[in-house]
Amino acid sequence: DIQMTQSPSSLSASVGDRVTIACRSRQRISNSLNWYQHTPGKAPKLLISAASYLQSGAPSRFSGSGSGTDFTLTISSLQPEDFATYYCQQTYTTPYTFGQGTKLEIK
Amino acid sequence: EVQLVESGGGLVQPGGSLRLSCAGSGFTFSRNWMSWVRQAPGKGLEWVANIKQDGTEKYYVDSVRGRFTISRDNAKNLVYLQMNSLRADDTAVYYCAREYAYNSTWPQNFDCWGQGTLVTVSS
């Protein structure tokens, strides 16, 4: 199985801050990396697919980069609705695996 | 509007069985792989299983292989998760998700999710 590791596991930030979340895979996965936003009680929401492609409807302040084993999700200017948990996921091979999540909290 | 709605969750005793259903609407159901993903209390997301468009390929995470079976009925726009020999650590919210890829060389993503159904395994 491909292990995905996110850092940090939690993060406190303020509205307007620039935030970066890292995701690393134990083996190369090309660009088969997605990012999701999850708020308690809601369905997870796809933000970024194929490492860097912004999903239709996702705000442009979200961006993704990386290839191979190292990936990042950046939020350019935090908005109140962005405080949630973020997950990376590899779909290079089954079992598809998620990172452990990064909980973004209000400072 | 693309929509997925799960049902069938509930309280079940250890060793028991449960069948989850997921109804898709607003898209051509038979064109997409479908997945089940779960989230245990206080834990992260865990992919459980998926099934190819025509049902001929199915994959599972090791922890459920041999106990859970994924299936689909394209005529009814339904995907199922039959869960047998349930254990306490299967307690979770179970989501179904539509897999999507822009083309055959594009990696899959989960672009649409249901709201989830809670499965509690407890005596």
PDB file of C-alpha atoms in Angstrom:
ATOM      1  CA  ASP A   1       0.000   0.000   0.000  1.00  0.00           C
ATOM      2  CA  ILE A   2       1.145   3.541  -0.689  1.00  0.00           C
ATOM      3  CA  GLN A   3       1.411   5.496   2.546  1.00  0.00           C
ATOM      4  CA  MET A   4       0.543   9.178   2.393  1.00  0.00           C
ATOM      5  CA  THR A   5       1.869  11.549   5.056  1.00  0.00           C
ATOM      6  CA  GLN A   6       0.599  15.070   5.536  1.00  0.00           C
ATOM      7  CA  SER A   7       2.248  17.855   7.492  1.00  0.00           C
ATOM      8  CA  PRO A   8       1.383  19.515   9.678  1.00  0.00           C
ATOM      9  CA  SER A   9      -1.401  17.478  11.307  1.00  0.00           C
ATOM     10  CA  SER A  10      -2.943  20.673  12.633  1.00  0.00           C
ATOM     11  CA  LEU A  11      -2.458  24.331  11.933  1.00  0.00           C
ATOM     12  CA  SER A  12      -3.703  27.542  13.536  1.00  0.00           C
ATOM     13  CA  ALA A  13      -3.998  30.546  11.249  1.00  0.00           C
ATOM     14  CA  SER A  14      -5.849  33.801  10.847  1.00  0.00           C
ATOM     15  CA  VAL A  15      -8.189  35.101   8.184  1.00  0.00           C
ATOM     16  CA  GLY A  16      -6.061  36.526   5.381  1.00  0.00           C
ATOM     17  CA  ASP A  17      -3.045  34.288   6.065  1.00  0.00           C
ATOM     18  CA  ARG A  18      -1.291  32.268   3.373  1.00  0.00           C
ATOM     19  CA  VAL A  19      -1.209  28.592   4.311  1.00  0.00           C
ATOM     20  CA  THR A  20       0.633  25.626   2.836  1.00  0.00           C
ATOM     21  CA  ILE A  21      -0.039  21.953   3.581  1.00  0.00           C
ATOM     22  CA  ALA A  22       2.406  19.292   2.487  1.00  0.00           C
ATOM     23  CA  CYS A  23       1.725  15.718   1.414  1.00  0.00           C
ATOM     24  CA  ARG A  24       4.364  13.075   0.765  1.00  0.00           C
ATOM     25  CA  SER A  25       3.960   9.607  -0.696  1.00  0.00           C
ATOM     26  CA  ARG A  26       6.254   6.661   0.124  1.00  0.00           C
ATOM     27  CA  GLN A  27       6.597   5.890  -3.585  1.00  0.00           C
ATOM     28  CA  ARG A  28       6.290   7.854  -6.770  1.00  0.00           C
ATOM     29  CA  ILE A  29       2.716   8.432  -7.870  1.00  0.00           C
ATOM     30  CA  SER A  30       3.233  10.764 -10.845  1.00  0.00           C
ATOM     31  CA  ASN A  31       0.447  13.372 -10.589  1.00  0.00           C
ATOM     32  CA  SER A  32      -2.210  11.003  -9.189  1.00  0.00           C
ATOM     33  CA  LEU A  33      -2.884  13.188  -6.193  1.00  0.00           C
ATOM     34  CA  ASN A  34      -6.121  14.855  -5.131  1.00  0.00           C
ATOM     35  CA  TRP A  35      -6.965  17.301  -2.333  1.00  0.00           C
ATOM     36  CA  TYR A  36     -10.259  17.361  -0.437  1.00  0.00           C
ATOM     37  CA  GLN A  37     -11.814  19.698   2.104  1.00  0.00           C
ATOM     38  CA  HIS A  38     -13.955  18.132   4.816  1.00  0.00           C
ATOM     39  CA  THR A  39     -16.167  19.934   7.294  1.00  0.00           C
ATOM     40  CA  PRO A  40     -17.916  17.934  10.065  1.00  0.00           C
ATOM     41  CA  GLY A  41     -21.365  16.773   9.049  1.00  0.00           C
ATOM     42  CA  LYS A  42     -20.798  17.518   5.378  1.00  0.00           C
ATOM     43  CA  ALA A  43     -19.656  15.522   2.391  1.00  0.00           C
ATOM     44  CA  PRO A  44     -15.979  15.861   1.525  1.00  0.00           C
ATOM     45  CA  LYS A  45     -15.380  18.298  -1.317  1.00  0.00           C
ATOM     46  CA  LEU A  46     -12.851  17.857  -4.116  1.00  0.00           C
ATOM     47  CA  LEU A  47     -10.626  20.935  -4.449  1.00  0.00           C
ATOM     48  CA  ILE A  48      -7.658  19.889  -6.578  1.00  0.00           C
ATOM     49  CA  SER A  49      -7.261  16.924  -8.913  1.00  0.00           C
ATOM     50  CA  ALA A  50      -4.211  15.553 -10.716  1.00  0.00           C
ATOM     51  CA  ALA A  51      -2.003  17.477  -8.276  1.00  0.00           C
ATOM     52  CA  SER A  52      -2.617  20.943  -9.684  1.00  0.00           C
ATOM     53  CA  TYR A  53      -5.983  21.251 -11.400  1.00  0.00           C
ATOM     54  CA  LEU A  54      -8.519  23.383  -9.616  1.00  0.00           C
ATOM     55  CA  GLN A  55     -11.911  21.708  -9.514  1.00  0.00           C
ATOM     56  CA  SER A  56     -14.771  23.607 -11.105  1.00  0.00           C
ATOM     57  CA  GLY A  57     -16.479  25.638  -8.391  1.00  0.00           C
ATOM     58  CA  ALA A  58     -13.504  25.652  -6.032  1.00  0.00           C
ATOM     59  CA  PRO A  59     -12.254  29.151  -5.150  1.00  0.00           C
ATOM     60  CA  SER A  60      -9.146  30.348  -6.987  1.00  0.00           C
ATOM     61  CA  ARG A  61      -7.328  30.999  -3.699  1.00  0.00           C
ATOM     62  CA  PHE A  62      -6.708  27.235  -3.588  1.00  0.00           C
ATOM     63  CA  SER A  63      -3.807  25.866  -5.611  1.00  0.00           C
ATOM     64  CA  GLY A  64      -1.869  22.618  -5.774  1.00  0.00           C
ATOM     65  CA  SER A  65       1.569  21.671  -6.963  1.00  0.00           C
ATOM     66  CA  GLY A  66       4.001  18.790  -7.052  1.00  0.00           C
ATOM     67  CA  SER A  67       4.699  15.532  -8.804  1.00  0.00           C
ATOM     68  CA  GLY A  68       6.333  12.240  -7.942  1.00  0.00           C
ATOM     69  CA  THR A  69       6.402  12.055  -4.160  1.00  0.00           C
ATOM     70  CA  ASP A  70       6.022  15.618  -2.866  1.00  0.00           C
ATOM     71  CA  PHE A  71       2.911  17.742  -3.146  1.00  0.00           C
ATOM     72  CA  THR A  72       1.532  20.917  -1.625  1.00  0.00           C
ATOM     73  CA  LEU A  73      -1.843  22.580  -1.199  1.00  0.00           C
ATOM     74  CA  THR A  74      -1.741  26.356  -0.809  1.00  0.00           C
ATOM     75  CA  ILE A  75      -4.498  28.684   0.300  1.00  0.00           C
ATOM     76  CA  SER A  76      -3.448  32.180  -0.696  1.00  0.00           C
ATOM     77  CA  SER A  77      -5.661  34.173   1.656  1.00  0.00           C
ATOM     78  CA  LEU A  78      -7.669  32.281   4.268  1.00  0.00           C
ATOM     79  CA  GLN A  79     -11.365  32.945   4.452  1.00  0.00           C
ATOM     80  CA  PRO A  80     -13.630  32.029   7.395  1.00  0.00           C
ATOM     81  CA  GLU A  81     -15.211  29.181   5.428  1.00  0.00           C
ATOM     82  CA  ASP A  82     -11.800  27.565   4.860  1.00  0.00           C
ATOM     83  CA  PHE A  83     -11.430  26.343   8.428  1.00  0.00           C
ATOM     84  CA  ALA A  84     -11.844  22.614   7.938  1.00  0.00           C
ATOM     85  CA  THR A  85      -9.795  19.416   7.620  1.00  0.00           C
ATOM     86  CA  TYR A  86      -7.849  18.836   4.408  1.00  0.00           C
ATOM     87  CA  TYR A  87      -6.882  15.450   3.012  1.00  0.00           C
ATOM     88  CA  CYS A  88      -4.595  14.394   0.211  1.00  0.00           C
ATOM     89  CA  GLN A  89      -5.364  11.144  -1.625  1.00  0.00           C
ATOM     90  CA  GLN A  90      -3.425   9.069  -4.109  1.00  0.00           C
ATOM     91  CA  THR A  91      -5.284   7.311  -6.902  1.00  0.00           C
ATOM     92  CA  TYR A  92      -2.163   5.894  -8.560  1.00  0.00           C
ATOM     93  CA  THR A  93      -3.097   2.384  -7.467  1.00  0.00           C
ATOM     94  CA  THR A  94      -5.546   0.616  -5.220  1.00  0.00           C
ATOM     95  CA  PRO A  95      -5.960   0.626  -2.338  1.00  0.00           C
ATOM     96  CA  TYR A  96      -6.427   4.324  -2.783  1.00  0.00           C
ATOM     97  CA  THR A  97      -5.013   5.929   0.340  1.00  0.00           C
ATOM     98  CA  PHE A  98      -5.551   9.223   2.100  1.00  0.00           C
ATOM     99  CA  GLY A  99      -3.210  11.248   4.225  1.00  0.00           C
ATOM    100  CA  GLN A 100      -4.100  11.477   7.887  1.00  0.00           C
ATOM    101  CA  GLY A 101      -5.573  14.940   7.446  1.00  0.00           C
ATOM    102  CA  THR A 102      -4.593  18.482   8.365  1.00  0.00           C
ATOM    103  CA  LYS A 103      -7.000  20.307  10.659  1.00  0.00           C
ATOM    104  CA  LEU A 104      -6.978  24.031   9.972  1.00  0.00           C
ATOM    105  CA  GLU A 105      -8.157  26.035  12.956  1.00  0.00           C
ATOM    106  CA  ILE A 106      -8.753  29.691  13.633  1.00  0.00           C
ATOM    107  CA  LYS A 107      -5.997  31.404  15.607  1.00  0.00           C
TER     108      LYS A 107
ATOM    109  CA  GLU B   1     -27.629  18.148 -10.316  1.00  0.00           C
ATOM    110  CA  VAL B   2     -25.320  15.236  -9.590  1.00  0.00           C
ATOM    111  CA  GLN B   3     -26.375  13.599  -6.339  1.00  0.00           C
ATOM    112  CA  LEU B   4     -25.505  10.547  -4.270  1.00  0.00           C
ATOM    113  CA  VAL B   5     -27.659   9.424  -1.353  1.00  0.00           C
ATOM    114  CA  GLU B   6     -26.603   6.644   1.002  1.00  0.00           C
ATOM    115  CA  SER B   7     -28.934   4.558   3.121  1.00  0.00           C
ATOM    116  CA  GLY B   8     -28.926   1.417   5.215  1.00  0.00           C
ATOM    117  CA  GLY B   9     -26.779   2.410   8.148  1.00  0.00           C
ATOM    118  CA  GLY B  10     -27.681   1.620  11.731  1.00  0.00           C
ATOM    119  CA  LEU B  11     -26.751  -0.227  14.889  1.00  0.00           C
ATOM    120  CA  VAL B  12     -25.623  -3.823  14.508  1.00  0.00           C
ATOM    121  CA  GLN B  13     -24.071  -6.327  16.888  1.00  0.00           C
ATOM    122  CA  PRO B  14     -20.515  -7.592  16.404  1.00  0.00           C
ATOM    123  CA  GLY B  15     -20.550 -10.452  13.921  1.00  0.00           C
ATOM    124  CA  GLY B  16     -23.699  -9.129  12.273  1.00  0.00           C
ATOM    125  CA  SER B  17     -24.402  -7.963   8.742  1.00  0.00           C
ATOM    126  CA  LEU B  18     -25.642  -4.813   7.089  1.00  0.00           C
ATOM    127  CA  ARG B  19     -26.154  -3.734   3.495  1.00  0.00           C
ATOM    128  CA  LEU B  20     -25.581  -0.145   2.511  1.00  0.00           C
ATOM    129  CA  SER B  21     -27.068   1.360  -0.629  1.00  0.00           C
ATOM    130  CA  CYS B  22     -26.122   4.453  -2.582  1.00  0.00           C
ATOM    131  CA  ALA B  23     -28.472   5.951  -5.129  1.00  0.00           C
ATOM    132  CA  GLY B  24     -27.040   8.100  -7.866  1.00  0.00           C
ATOM    133  CA  SER B  25     -28.923  10.710  -9.873  1.00  0.00           C
ATOM    134  CA  GLY B  26     -28.206  13.540 -12.261  1.00  0.00           C
ATOM    135  CA  PHE B  27     -25.582  11.642 -14.266  1.00  0.00           C
ATOM    136  CA  THR B  28     -25.184   8.504 -16.360  1.00  0.00           C
ATOM    137  CA  PHE B  29     -24.482   6.118 -13.516  1.00  0.00           C
ATOM    138  CA  SER B  30     -23.099   3.313 -15.685  1.00  0.00           C
ATOM    139  CA  ARG B  31     -20.198   5.488 -16.929  1.00  0.00           C
ATOM    140  CA  ASN B  32     -18.373   5.813 -13.630  1.00  0.00           C
ATOM    141  CA  TRP B  33     -16.385   3.691 -11.235  1.00  0.00           C
ATOM    142  CA  MET B  34     -17.921   4.001  -7.775  1.00  0.00           C
ATOM    143  CA  SER B  35     -16.207   3.878  -4.392  1.00  0.00           C
ATOM    144  CA  TRP B  36     -17.065   3.543  -0.730  1.00  0.00           C
ATOM    145  CA  VAL B  37     -15.046   5.575   1.792  1.00  0.00           C
ATOM    146  CA  ARG B  38     -15.438   5.557   5.574  1.00  0.00           C
ATOM    147  CA  GLN B  39     -14.528   7.761   8.502  1.00  0.00           C
ATOM    148  CA  ALA B  40     -14.344   6.234  11.970  1.00  0.00           C
ATOM    149  CA  PRO B  41     -15.085   8.519  14.937  1.00  0.00           C
ATOM    150  CA  GLY B  42     -12.198  10.914  15.448  1.00  0.00           C
ATOM    151  CA  LYS B  43     -10.253   9.425  12.542  1.00  0.00           C
ATOM    152  CA  GLY B  44      -9.479  10.350   8.967  1.00  0.00           C
ATOM    153  CA  LEU B  45     -10.897   9.163   5.668  1.00  0.00           C
ATOM    154  CA  GLU B  46     -10.287   5.561   4.627  1.00  0.00           C
ATOM    155  CA  TRP B  47     -11.014   4.170   1.182  1.00  0.00           C
ATOM    156  CA  VAL B  48     -12.908   0.878   1.479  1.00  0.00           C
ATOM    157  CA  ALA B  49     -13.727  -0.510  -1.969  1.00  0.00           C
ATOM    158  CA  ASN B  50     -14.523   0.338  -5.557  1.00  0.00           C
ATOM    159  CA  ILE B  51     -16.249  -1.197  -8.549  1.00  0.00           C
ATOM    160  CA  LYS B  52     -15.834  -0.768 -12.276  1.00  0.00           C
ATOM    161  CA  GLN B  53     -18.582   0.569 -14.496  1.00  0.00           C
ATOM    162  CA  ASP B  54     -19.803  -2.887 -15.552  1.00  0.00           C
ATOM    163  CA  GLY B  55     -19.102  -4.562 -12.227  1.00  0.00           C
ATOM    164  CA  THR B  56     -16.368  -6.829 -13.609  1.00  0.00           C
ATOM    165  CA  GLU B  57     -13.576  -5.410 -11.431  1.00  0.00           C
ATOM    166  CA  LYS B  58     -13.727  -4.827  -7.701  1.00  0.00           C
ATOM    167  CA  TYR B  59     -11.003  -3.824  -5.264  1.00  0.00           C
ATOM    168  CA  TYR B  60     -10.924  -3.712  -1.473  1.00  0.00           C
ATOM    169  CA  VAL B  61      -8.772  -2.448   1.353  1.00  0.00           C
ATOM    170  CA  ASP B  62      -7.155  -5.372   3.168  1.00  0.00           C
ATOM    171  CA  SER B  63      -9.088  -4.832   6.394  1.00  0.00           C
ATOM    172  CA  VAL B  64     -12.453  -5.611   4.744  1.00  0.00           C
ATOM    173  CA  ARG B  65     -11.490  -8.082   2.015  1.00  0.00           C
ATOM    174  CA  GLY B  66     -13.421 -11.312   2.501  1.00  0.00           C
ATOM    175  CA  ARG B  67     -16.012  -9.641   4.743  1.00  0.00           C
ATOM    176  CA  PHE B  68     -17.390  -6.830   2.564  1.00  0.00           C
ATOM    177  CA  THR B  69     -18.723  -7.105  -0.990  1.00  0.00           C
ATOM    178  CA  ILE B  70     -19.321  -4.206  -3.325  1.00  0.00           C
ATOM    179  CA  SER B  71     -21.849  -4.552  -6.151  1.00  0.00           C
ATOM    180  CA  ARG B  72     -23.954  -2.369  -8.400  1.00  0.00           C
ATOM    181  CA  ASP B  73     -27.206  -2.337 -10.342  1.00  0.00           C
ATOM    182  CA  ASN B  74     -26.862   0.089 -13.233  1.00  0.00           C
ATOM    183  CA  ALA B  75     -30.516  -0.303 -14.201  1.00  0.00           C
ATOM    184  CA  LYS B  76     -31.468   1.133 -10.807  1.00  0.00           C
ATOM    185  CA  ASN B  77     -28.506   3.525 -10.437  1.00  0.00           C
ATOM    186  CA  LEU B  78     -27.497   1.837  -7.219  1.00  0.00           C
ATOM    187  CA  VAL B  79     -24.222   0.736  -5.677  1.00  0.00           C
ATOM    188  CA  TYR B  80     -24.197  -1.517  -2.622  1.00  0.00           C
ATOM    189  CA  LEU B  81     -21.848  -2.477   0.153  1.00  0.00           C
ATOM    190  CA  GLN B  82     -22.696  -5.780   1.792  1.00  0.00           C
ATOM    191  CA  MET B  83     -20.920  -5.902   5.147  1.00  0.00           C
ATOM    192  CA  ASN B  84     -20.632  -9.227   6.970  1.00  0.00           C
ATOM    193  CA  SER B  85     -18.785 -10.297  10.125  1.00  0.00           C
ATOM    194  CA  LEU B  86     -18.874  -6.733  11.347  1.00  0.00           C
ATOM    195  CA  ARG B  87     -16.440  -5.654  14.043  1.00  0.00           C
ATOM    196  CA  ALA B  88     -16.332  -2.710  16.419  1.00  0.00           C
ATOM    197  CA  ASP B  89     -13.598  -1.096  14.322  1.00  0.00           C
ATOM    198  CA  ASP B  90     -15.982  -0.997  11.328  1.00  0.00           C
ATOM    199  CA  THR B  91     -17.957   1.685  13.183  1.00  0.00           C
ATOM    200  CA  ALA B  92     -17.851   4.724  10.916  1.00  0.00           C
ATOM    201  CA  VAL B  93     -19.719   7.064   8.649  1.00  0.00           C
ATOM    202  CA  TYR B  94     -19.737   5.414   5.226  1.00  0.00           C
ATOM    203  CA  TYR B  95     -19.705   7.621   2.137  1.00  0.00           C
ATOM    204  CA  CYS B  96     -20.182   6.620  -1.453  1.00  0.00           C
ATOM    205  CA  ALA B  97     -18.297   8.616  -4.043  1.00  0.00           C
ATOM    206  CA  ARG B  98     -18.286   8.906  -7.795  1.00  0.00           C
ATOM    207  CA  GLU B  99     -14.933   8.387  -9.453  1.00  0.00           C
ATOM    208  CA  TYR B 100     -14.129  10.598 -12.386  1.00  0.00           C
ATOM    209  CA  ALA B 101     -11.247  10.900 -14.798  1.00  0.00           C
ATOM    210  CA  TYR B 102     -11.048  13.463 -17.605  1.00  0.00           C
ATOM    211  CA  ASN B 103      -9.806  10.798 -19.996  1.00  0.00           C
ATOM    212  CA  SER B 104      -8.240   7.339 -19.951  1.00  0.00           C
ATOM    213  CA  THR B 105      -4.784   8.696 -19.113  1.00  0.00           C
ATOM    214  CA  TRP B 106      -6.003  11.067 -16.383  1.00  0.00           C
ATOM    215  CA  PRO B 107      -5.863   9.973 -12.761  1.00  0.00           C
ATOM    216  CA  GLN B 108      -9.137   9.242 -10.994  1.00  0.00           C
ATOM    217  CA  ASN B 109     -10.625  11.669  -8.540  1.00  0.00           C
ATOM    218  CA  PHE B 110     -13.710  11.534  -6.328  1.00  0.00           C
ATOM    219  CA  ASP B 111     -15.719  14.454  -7.608  1.00  0.00           C
ATOM    220  CA  CYS B 112     -19.050  13.790  -5.971  1.00  0.00           C
ATOM    221  CA  TRP B 113     -19.822  12.396  -2.520  1.00  0.00           C
ATOM    222  CA  GLY B 114     -22.938  11.511  -0.601  1.00  0.00           C
ATOM    223  CA  GLN B 115     -23.699  12.840   2.861  1.00  0.00           C
ATOM    224  CA  GLY B 116     -22.840   9.511   4.467  1.00  0.00           C
ATOM    225  CA  THR B 117     -24.629   6.909   6.555  1.00  0.00           C
ATOM    226  CA  LEU B 118     -23.561   5.947  10.070  1.00  0.00           C
ATOM    227  CA  VAL B 119     -22.793   2.336  10.909  1.00  0.00           C
ATOM    228  CA  THR B 120     -22.372   1.506  14.580  1.00  0.00           C
ATOM    229  CA  VAL B 121     -21.139  -1.938  15.571  1.00  0.00           C
ATOM    230  CA  SER B 122     -21.785  -2.516  19.248  1.00  0.00           C
ATOM    231  CA  SER B 123     -23.392  -4.975  21.616  1.00  0.00           C
TER     232      SER B 123
END
